[in-house]
mmCIF file with all atom_site columns, C-alpha atoms in Angstrom:
data_model
loop_
_atom_site.group_PDB
_atom_site.id
_atom_site.type_symbol
_atom_site.label_atom_id
_atom_site.label_alt_id
_atom_site.label_comp_id
_atom_site.label_asym_id
_atom_site.label_entity_id
_atom_site.label_seq_id
_atom_site.pdbx_PDB_ins_code
_atom_site.Cartn_x
_atom_site.Cartn_y
_atom_site.Cartn_z
_atom_site.occupancy
_atom_site.B_iso_or_equiv
_atom_site.pdbx_formal_charge
_atom_site.auth_seq_id
_atom_site.auth_comp_id
_atom_site.auth_asym_id
_atom_site.auth_atom_id
_atom_site.pdbx_PDB_model_num
ATOM 1   C CA . MET Y 1 1   ? -46.395 -42.998 87.551  1.00 91.00 ? 83  MET Y CA 1
ATOM 2   C CA . VAL Y 1 2   ? -43.840 -42.703 90.366  1.00 94.00 ? 84  VAL Y CA 1
ATOM 3   C CA . THR Y 1 3   ? -44.234 -40.556 93.482  1.00 95.00 ? 85  THR Y CA 1
ATOM 4   C CA . ARG Y 1 4   ? -41.307 -39.581 95.733  1.00 97.00 ? 86  ARG Y CA 1
ATOM 5   C CA . PHE Y 1 5   ? -42.028 -38.919 99.418  1.00 97.00 ? 87  PHE Y CA 1
ATOM 6   C CA . LEU Y 1 6   ? -39.148 -37.050 101.079 1.00 97.00 ? 88  LEU Y CA 1
ATOM 7   C CA . LEU Y 1 7   ? -39.436 -37.841 104.778 1.00 97.00 ? 89  LEU Y CA 1
ATOM 8   C CA . SER Y 1 8   ? -36.990 -35.113 105.825 1.00 97.00 ? 90  SER Y CA 1
ATOM 9   C CA . GLU Y 1 9   ? -39.634 -32.526 104.887 1.00 97.00 ? 91  GLU Y CA 1
ATOM 10  C CA . PHE Y 1 10  ? -41.218 -33.478 108.213 1.00 98.00 ? 92  PHE Y CA 1
ATOM 11  C CA . GLY Y 1 11  ? -38.124 -33.720 110.440 1.00 97.00 ? 93  GLY Y CA 1
ATOM 12  C CA . ALA Y 1 12  ? -34.934 -35.663 111.089 1.00 98.00 ? 94  ALA Y CA 1
ATOM 13  C CA . SER Y 1 13  ? -36.086 -37.872 113.969 1.00 98.00 ? 95  SER Y CA 1
ATOM 14  C CA . PHE Y 1 14  ? -39.300 -39.892 114.242 1.00 98.00 ? 96  PHE Y CA 1
ATOM 15  C CA . ALA Y 1 15  ? -40.335 -41.830 117.320 1.00 97.00 ? 97  ALA Y CA 1
ATOM 16  C CA . THR Y 1 16  ? -44.049 -42.480 117.753 1.00 97.00 ? 98  THR Y CA 1
ATOM 17  C CA . PRO Y 1 17  ? -46.499 -44.825 116.043 1.00 97.00 ? 99  PRO Y CA 1
ATOM 18  C CA . GLY Y 1 18  ? -48.985 -41.945 115.843 1.00 98.00 ? 100 GLY Y CA 1
ATOM 19  C CA . ARG Y 1 19  ? -46.515 -39.948 113.753 1.00 98.00 ? 101 ARG Y CA 1
ATOM 20  C CA . GLY Y 1 20  ? -45.893 -43.045 111.657 1.00 98.00 ? 102 GLY Y CA 1
ATOM 21  C CA . GLN Y 1 21  ? -49.593 -43.407 110.925 1.00 97.00 ? 103 GLN Y CA 1
ATOM 22  C CA . GLU Y 1 22  ? -49.927 -39.704 110.097 1.00 98.00 ? 104 GLU Y CA 1
ATOM 23  C CA . LEU Y 1 23  ? -47.016 -39.744 107.654 1.00 98.00 ? 105 LEU Y CA 1
ATOM 24  C CA . ARG Y 1 24  ? -48.066 -43.086 106.113 1.00 96.00 ? 106 ARG Y CA 1
ATOM 25  C CA . GLU Y 1 25  ? -51.490 -41.601 105.380 1.00 96.00 ? 107 GLU Y CA 1
ATOM 26  C CA . GLN Y 1 26  ? -49.868 -38.492 103.844 1.00 97.00 ? 108 GLN Y CA 1
ATOM 27  C CA . ALA Y 1 27  ? -47.561 -40.641 101.706 1.00 96.00 ? 109 ALA Y CA 1
ATOM 28  C CA . LEU Y 1 28  ? -50.485 -42.708 100.437 1.00 94.00 ? 110 LEU Y CA 1
ATOM 29  C CA . GLU Y 1 29  ? -52.490 -39.564 99.714  1.00 95.00 ? 111 GLU Y CA 1
ATOM 30  C CA . ARG Y 1 30  ? -49.605 -38.086 97.728  1.00 95.00 ? 112 ARG Y CA 1
ATOM 31  C CA . ALA Y 1 31  ? -49.147 -41.364 95.858  1.00 94.00 ? 113 ALA Y CA 1
ATOM 32  C CA . GLY Y 1 32  ? -52.728 -41.162 94.619  1.00 90.00 ? 114 GLY Y CA 1
ATOM 33  C CA . GLY Y 1 33  ? -52.881 -43.217 91.419  1.00 86.00 ? 115 GLY Y CA 1
ATOM 34  C CA . SER Y 1 34  ? -49.141 -43.913 91.271  1.00 91.00 ? 116 SER Y CA 1
ATOM 35  C CA . SER Y 1 35  ? -47.853 -47.407 90.690  1.00 92.00 ? 117 SER Y CA 1
ATOM 36  C CA . THR Y 1 36  ? -44.689 -46.796 92.758  1.00 93.00 ? 118 THR Y CA 1
ATOM 37  C CA . LEU Y 1 37  ? -44.025 -44.821 95.927  1.00 93.00 ? 119 LEU Y CA 1
ATOM 38  C CA . ILE Y 1 38  ? -40.380 -44.024 96.637  1.00 94.00 ? 120 ILE Y CA 1
ATOM 39  C CA . VAL Y 1 39  ? -39.857 -43.147 100.297 1.00 95.00 ? 121 VAL Y CA 1
ATOM 40  C CA . ASP Y 1 40  ? -36.649 -41.145 100.595 1.00 96.00 ? 122 ASP Y CA 1
ATOM 41  C CA . PHE Y 1 41  ? -34.993 -41.174 104.038 1.00 96.00 ? 123 PHE Y CA 1
ATOM 42  C CA . ALA Y 1 42  ? -32.180 -38.750 103.070 1.00 96.00 ? 124 ALA Y CA 1
ATOM 43  C CA . GLY Y 1 43  ? -31.480 -36.503 106.057 1.00 97.00 ? 125 GLY Y CA 1
ATOM 44  C CA . VAL Y 1 44  ? -33.356 -38.706 108.549 1.00 97.00 ? 126 VAL Y CA 1
ATOM 45  C CA . GLN Y 1 45  ? -31.089 -39.449 111.508 1.00 97.00 ? 127 GLN Y CA 1
ATOM 46  C CA . HIS Y 1 46  ? -33.310 -41.579 113.745 1.00 97.00 ? 128 HIS Y CA 1
ATOM 47  C CA . VAL Y 1 47  ? -36.473 -43.662 113.642 1.00 97.00 ? 129 VAL Y CA 1
ATOM 48  C CA . SER Y 1 48  ? -37.828 -45.775 116.459 1.00 98.00 ? 130 SER Y CA 1
ATOM 49  C CA . TYR Y 1 49  ? -39.045 -49.297 115.780 1.00 97.00 ? 131 TYR Y CA 1
ATOM 50  C CA . SER Y 1 50  ? -42.640 -48.278 116.561 1.00 97.00 ? 132 SER Y CA 1
ATOM 51  C CA . PHE Y 1 51  ? -42.491 -45.456 113.997 1.00 98.00 ? 133 PHE Y CA 1
ATOM 52  C CA . ALA Y 1 52  ? -40.855 -47.699 111.378 1.00 96.00 ? 134 ALA Y CA 1
ATOM 53  C CA . ASP Y 1 53  ? -43.454 -50.407 111.911 1.00 95.00 ? 135 ASP Y CA 1
ATOM 54  C CA . GLU Y 1 54  ? -46.410 -48.052 111.647 1.00 96.00 ? 136 GLU Y CA 1
ATOM 55  C CA . PHE Y 1 55  ? -44.963 -46.143 108.688 1.00 96.00 ? 137 PHE Y CA 1
ATOM 56  C CA . ALA Y 1 56  ? -42.859 -48.479 106.534 1.00 94.00 ? 138 ALA Y CA 1
ATOM 57  C CA . GLY Y 1 57  ? -44.059 -51.839 107.833 1.00 92.00 ? 139 GLY Y CA 1
ATOM 58  C CA . LYS Y 1 58  ? -47.676 -51.057 107.083 1.00 92.00 ? 140 LYS Y CA 1
ATOM 59  C CA . LEU Y 1 59  ? -46.817 -49.402 103.759 1.00 91.00 ? 141 LEU Y CA 1
ATOM 60  C CA . VAL Y 1 60  ? -45.199 -52.571 102.410 1.00 87.00 ? 142 VAL Y CA 1
ATOM 61  C CA . ALA Y 1 61  ? -47.814 -54.858 103.931 1.00 86.00 ? 143 ALA Y CA 1
ATOM 62  C CA . GLY Y 1 62  ? -50.668 -52.712 102.599 1.00 80.00 ? 144 GLY Y CA 1
ATOM 63  C CA . GLY Y 1 63  ? -51.884 -55.348 100.176 1.00 68.00 ? 145 GLY Y CA 1
ATOM 64  C CA . ASP Y 1 64  ? -52.669 -52.881 97.408  1.00 73.00 ? 146 ASP Y CA 1
ATOM 65  C CA . ASP Y 1 65  ? -51.063 -52.498 93.978  1.00 83.00 ? 147 ASP Y CA 1
ATOM 66  C CA . LEU Y 1 66  ? -48.629 -49.821 95.125  1.00 87.00 ? 148 LEU Y CA 1
ATOM 67  C CA . ALA Y 1 67  ? -44.950 -50.801 94.959  1.00 90.00 ? 149 ALA Y CA 1
ATOM 68  C CA . VAL Y 1 68  ? -42.975 -49.203 97.796  1.00 90.00 ? 150 VAL Y CA 1
ATOM 69  C CA . GLU Y 1 69  ? -39.247 -48.495 97.537  1.00 91.00 ? 151 GLU Y CA 1
ATOM 70  C CA . ILE Y 1 70  ? -37.164 -47.247 100.473 1.00 93.00 ? 152 ILE Y CA 1
ATOM 71  C CA . THR Y 1 71  ? -34.071 -45.183 99.589  1.00 94.00 ? 153 THR Y CA 1
ATOM 72  C CA . HIS Y 1 72  ? -31.227 -43.224 101.195 1.00 95.00 ? 154 HIS Y CA 1
ATOM 73  C CA . THR Y 1 73  ? -31.361 -44.671 104.699 1.00 95.00 ? 155 THR Y CA 1
ATOM 74  C CA . SER Y 1 74  ? -28.394 -44.475 107.027 1.00 95.00 ? 156 SER Y CA 1
ATOM 75  C CA . GLU Y 1 75  ? -27.119 -47.837 108.237 1.00 94.00 ? 157 GLU Y CA 1
ATOM 76  C CA . THR Y 1 76  ? -28.891 -47.538 111.591 1.00 94.00 ? 158 THR Y CA 1
ATOM 77  C CA . VAL Y 1 77  ? -32.180 -46.251 110.190 1.00 95.00 ? 159 VAL Y CA 1
ATOM 78  C CA . GLY Y 1 78  ? -32.032 -48.855 107.430 1.00 94.00 ? 160 GLY Y CA 1
ATOM 79  C CA . ARG Y 1 79  ? -31.725 -51.735 109.911 1.00 93.00 ? 161 ARG Y CA 1
ATOM 80  C CA . THR Y 1 80  ? -34.719 -50.515 111.894 1.00 95.00 ? 162 THR Y CA 1
ATOM 81  C CA . VAL Y 1 81  ? -36.878 -49.994 108.805 1.00 94.00 ? 163 VAL Y CA 1
ATOM 82  C CA . GLU Y 1 82  ? -35.832 -53.312 107.274 1.00 92.00 ? 164 GLU Y CA 1
ATOM 83  C CA . ASP Y 1 83  ? -36.664 -55.166 110.489 1.00 92.00 ? 165 ASP Y CA 1
ATOM 84  C CA . ALA Y 1 84  ? -40.131 -53.586 110.646 1.00 92.00 ? 166 ALA Y CA 1
ATOM 85  C CA . MET Y 1 85  ? -40.859 -54.417 107.014 1.00 89.00 ? 167 MET Y CA 1
ATOM 86  C CA . ARG Y 1 86  ? -39.590 -57.983 107.389 1.00 89.00 ? 168 ARG Y CA 1
ATOM 87  C CA . ARG Y 1 87  ? -41.776 -58.622 110.413 1.00 89.00 ? 169 ARG Y CA 1
ATOM 88  C CA . ARG Y 1 88  ? -44.849 -57.280 108.619 1.00 82.00 ? 170 ARG Y CA 1
ATOM 89  C CA . THR Y 1 89  ? -44.342 -59.322 105.463 1.00 77.00 ? 171 THR Y CA 1
ATOM 90  C CA . ALA Y 1 90  ? -42.829 -62.603 106.731 1.00 60.00 ? 172 ALA Y CA 1
ATOM 91  C CA . PRO Y 1 91  ? -45.151 -65.391 107.875 1.00 55.00 ? 173 PRO Y CA 1
ATOM 92  C CA . LEU Y 1 92  ? -44.894 -66.354 111.524 1.00 46.00 ? 174 LEU Y CA 1
ATOM 93  C CA . ALA Y 1 93  ? -43.001 -69.605 111.956 1.00 46.00 ? 175 ALA Y CA 1
ATOM 94  C CA . CYS Y 1 94  ? -45.326 -70.736 114.740 1.00 44.00 ? 176 CYS Y CA 1
ATOM 95  C CA . CYS Y 1 95  ? -48.293 -70.610 112.372 1.00 43.00 ? 177 CYS Y CA 1
ATOM 96  C CA . LEU Y 1 96  ? -46.868 -72.523 109.396 1.00 43.00 ? 178 LEU Y CA 1
ATOM 97  C CA . PRO Y 1 97  ? -48.157 -76.087 108.897 1.00 46.00 ? 179 PRO Y CA 1
ATOM 98  C CA . SER Y 1 98  ? -44.590 -77.446 108.853 1.00 43.00 ? 180 SER Y CA 1
ATOM 99  C CA . SER Y 1 99  ? -43.726 -75.852 112.186 1.00 37.00 ? 181 SER Y CA 1
ATOM 100 C CA . PRO Y 1 100 ? -43.446 -78.292 115.098 1.00 43.00 ? 182 PRO Y CA 1
ATOM 101 C CA . ALA Y 1 101 ? -45.408 -75.806 117.208 1.00 41.00 ? 183 ALA Y CA 1
ATOM 102 C CA . ALA Y 1 102 ? -48.350 -75.664 114.792 1.00 40.00 ? 184 ALA Y CA 1
ATOM 103 C CA . GLY Y 1 103 ? -51.320 -77.395 116.356 1.00 41.00 ? 185 GLY Y CA 1
ATOM 104 C CA . ALA Y 1 104 ? -49.249 -78.748 119.224 1.00 40.00 ? 186 ALA Y CA 1
ATOM 105 C CA . LEU Y 1 105 ? -50.724 -78.420 122.661 1.00 39.00 ? 187 LEU Y CA 1
ATOM 106 C CA . PRO Y 1 106 ? -48.673 -78.526 125.861 1.00 42.00 ? 188 PRO Y CA 1
ATOM 107 C CA . ASN Y 1 107 ? -48.777 -81.828 127.760 1.00 40.00 ? 189 ASN Y CA 1
#
């Protein structure tokens, strides 16, 4: 089953991590037993990085069996959301065994 979450039902501009958490929880509640959650950003004009991280970043990094798809972002909103999701899902270079910084202590 697929659930669509239309973000513009809640406004056109989102700025705080608290609002991100609130809407992430609502999206997950609506998704219920769905296998896919489509988050539709149509009509959303602005999101701050802190909102995007708390909302989209944590949705994609949730670790559950729910597939999350982001659709209809403007170019600006899309960059912010993509950056938040990338940072949540990408391993930190400093912590990888092949990184020169891993385990290295300053002289």
